[in-house]
């Protein structure tokens, strides 16, 4: 069972999130290609620094594999706030009304 993964933000993910949103149409019409690429780079940098953490790795069976993934990510790309998370019951004790089982969430390891 895979119960561990890495949450945070990496530069490739920030760039893909920045590419989803374009500058306003009026501003875009006045921008040159270089200004447009600079706008996307600035937006990606902002996302990298201040975005909500997301799952950036596949799920692993043990936390040491997550740590290996984090070490490799720090060597190869810019990354921010990488941390190991595990799958467990929500701390507030929420229960699924249909099944009667506790709700699961990603929690800090």
mmCIF file of C-alpha atoms in Angstrom:
data_model
loop_
_atom_site.group_PDB
_atom_site.id
_atom_site.type_symbol
_atom_site.label_atom_id
_atom_site.label_comp_id
_atom_site.label_asym_id
_atom_site.label_seq_id
_atom_site.Cartn_x
_atom_site.Cartn_y
_atom_site.Cartn_z
ATOM 1 C CA UNK A 1 0.000 0.000 0.000
ATOM 2 C CA UNK A 2 1.373 3.400 -0.945
ATOM 3 C CA UNK A 3 1.002 5.705 1.988
ATOM 4 C CA UNK A 4 3.735 8.345 1.607
ATOM 5 C CA UNK A 5 4.363 11.152 -0.877
ATOM 6 C CA UNK A 6 6.057 14.544 -1.181
ATOM 7 C CA UNK A 7 4.132 17.818 -1.077
ATOM 8 C CA UNK A 8 5.544 21.209 -2.028
ATOM 9 C CA UNK A 9 6.250 23.173 -5.199
ATOM 10 C CA UNK A 10 8.821 22.619 -7.932
ATOM 11 C CA UNK A 11 9.862 24.912 -10.746
ATOM 12 C CA UNK A 12 8.442 22.718 -13.569
ATOM 13 C CA UNK A 13 5.075 22.561 -11.804
ATOM 14 C CA UNK A 14 5.124 26.333 -11.206
ATOM 15 C CA UNK A 15 5.863 26.934 -14.901
ATOM 16 C CA UNK A 16 3.000 24.710 -15.994
ATOM 17 C CA UNK A 17 0.624 26.495 -13.589
ATOM 18 C CA UNK A 18 1.835 29.875 -14.877
ATOM 19 C CA UNK A 19 1.229 28.790 -18.473
ATOM 20 C CA UNK A 20 -2.439 28.131 -17.690
ATOM 21 C CA UNK A 21 -3.136 31.803 -17.105
ATOM 22 C CA UNK A 22 -2.429 34.519 -19.657
ATOM 23 C CA UNK A 23 -1.971 38.223 -18.991
ATOM 24 C CA UNK A 24 -4.960 40.504 -19.612
ATOM 25 C CA UNK A 25 -5.839 40.797 -23.310
ATOM 26 C CA UNK A 26 -5.123 44.535 -23.570
ATOM 27 C CA UNK A 27 -1.699 44.145 -21.954
ATOM 28 C CA UNK A 28 -0.913 41.051 -24.035
ATOM 29 C CA UNK A 29 -1.565 42.910 -27.304
ATOM 30 C CA UNK A 30 1.041 45.528 -26.374
ATOM 31 C CA UNK A 31 3.688 43.026 -25.189
ATOM 32 C CA UNK A 32 6.555 41.780 -27.285
ATOM 33 C CA UNK A 33 7.457 38.102 -27.247
ATOM 34 C CA UNK A 34 10.281 38.741 -24.791
ATOM 35 C CA UNK A 35 8.068 40.752 -22.437
ATOM 36 C CA UNK A 36 5.490 37.972 -22.554
ATOM 37 C CA UNK A 37 8.081 35.318 -21.663
ATOM 38 C CA UNK A 38 9.324 37.553 -18.819
ATOM 39 C CA UNK A 39 5.746 37.893 -17.554
ATOM 40 C CA UNK A 40 5.377 34.102 -17.477
ATOM 41 C CA UNK A 41 8.770 33.735 -15.737
ATOM 42 C CA UNK A 42 7.776 36.271 -13.057
ATOM 43 C CA UNK A 43 4.442 34.536 -12.554
ATOM 44 C CA UNK A 44 6.181 31.148 -12.237
ATOM 45 C CA UNK A 45 8.583 32.611 -9.646
ATOM 46 C CA UNK A 46 5.642 34.005 -7.673
ATOM 47 C CA UNK A 47 3.866 30.654 -7.766
ATOM 48 C CA UNK A 48 7.046 28.832 -6.708
ATOM 49 C CA UNK A 49 7.445 31.056 -3.639
ATOM 50 C CA UNK A 50 3.880 31.545 -2.468
ATOM 51 C CA UNK A 51 1.653 28.809 -3.844
ATOM 52 C CA UNK A 52 -0.212 26.259 -1.768
ATOM 53 C CA UNK A 53 1.741 22.973 -1.518
ATOM 54 C CA UNK A 54 0.658 20.245 -3.930
ATOM 55 C CA UNK A 55 1.533 16.613 -4.358
ATOM 56 C CA UNK A 56 4.648 16.635 -6.526
ATOM 57 C CA UNK A 57 5.823 13.029 -6.291
ATOM 58 C CA UNK A 58 4.214 9.671 -6.923
ATOM 59 C CA UNK A 59 3.113 7.691 -3.890
ATOM 60 C CA UNK A 60 5.782 5.587 -2.183
ATOM 61 C CA UNK A 61 5.725 2.653 0.229
ATOM 62 C CA UNK A 62 8.187 4.108 2.751
ATOM 63 C CA UNK A 63 9.280 7.581 3.879
ATOM 64 C CA UNK A 64 12.951 7.006 2.969
ATOM 65 C CA UNK A 65 11.947 6.830 -0.698
ATOM 66 C CA UNK A 66 10.278 10.228 -0.302
ATOM 67 C CA UNK A 67 13.464 11.611 1.224
ATOM 68 C CA UNK A 68 15.475 10.240 -1.710
ATOM 69 C CA UNK A 69 13.026 11.958 -4.073
ATOM 70 C CA UNK A 70 13.431 15.255 -2.166
ATOM 71 C CA UNK A 71 17.240 15.007 -2.283
ATOM 72 C CA UNK A 72 17.145 14.381 -6.020
ATOM 73 C CA UNK A 73 14.677 17.229 -6.584
ATOM 74 C CA UNK A 74 16.906 19.701 -4.714
ATOM 75 C CA UNK A 75 19.857 18.660 -6.911
ATOM 76 C CA UNK A 76 18.023 18.975 -10.226
ATOM 77 C CA UNK A 77 15.346 21.703 -9.994
ATOM 78 C CA UNK A 78 14.356 24.661 -7.880
ATOM 79 C CA UNK A 79 11.965 23.520 -5.190
ATOM 80 C CA UNK A 80 10.181 25.145 -2.290
ATOM 81 C CA UNK A 81 8.672 23.633 0.843
ATOM 82 C CA UNK A 82 9.136 19.960 0.003
ATOM 83 C CA UNK A 83 8.026 17.694 2.827
ATOM 84 C CA UNK A 84 6.987 14.100 3.396
ATOM 85 C CA UNK A 85 3.295 13.447 3.989
ATOM 86 C CA UNK A 86 1.467 10.242 4.881
ATOM 87 C CA UNK A 87 -2.079 9.066 4.367
ATOM 88 C CA UNK A 88 -4.055 8.879 7.598
ATOM 89 C CA UNK A 89 -7.400 9.629 9.217
ATOM 90 C CA UNK A 90 -8.316 13.303 9.550
ATOM 91 C CA UNK A 91 -7.382 14.625 13.000
ATOM 92 C CA UNK A 92 -10.823 16.145 13.570
ATOM 93 C CA UNK A 93 -12.380 12.666 13.599
ATOM 94 C CA UNK A 94 -14.607 13.200 10.536
ATOM 95 C CA UNK A 95 -16.515 10.124 9.484
ATOM 96 C CA UNK A 96 -17.880 9.256 6.049
ATOM 97 C CA UNK A 97 -21.674 9.217 6.401
ATOM 98 C CA UNK A 98 -22.157 6.571 3.746
ATOM 99 C CA UNK A 99 -19.532 4.027 4.858
ATOM 100 C CA UNK A 100 -19.071 4.919 8.529
ATOM 101 C CA UNK A 101 -15.270 4.882 8.132
ATOM 102 C CA UNK A 102 -12.980 7.793 9.072
ATOM 103 C CA UNK A 103 -12.151 10.277 6.297
ATOM 104 C CA UNK A 104 -8.558 10.028 5.068
ATOM 105 C CA UNK A 105 -6.226 12.946 4.344
ATOM 106 C CA UNK A 106 -2.550 13.692 3.692
ATOM 107 C CA UNK A 107 -0.891 14.592 7.008
ATOM 108 C CA UNK A 108 2.692 15.741 7.786
ATOM 109 C CA UNK A 109 5.040 12.874 8.600
#
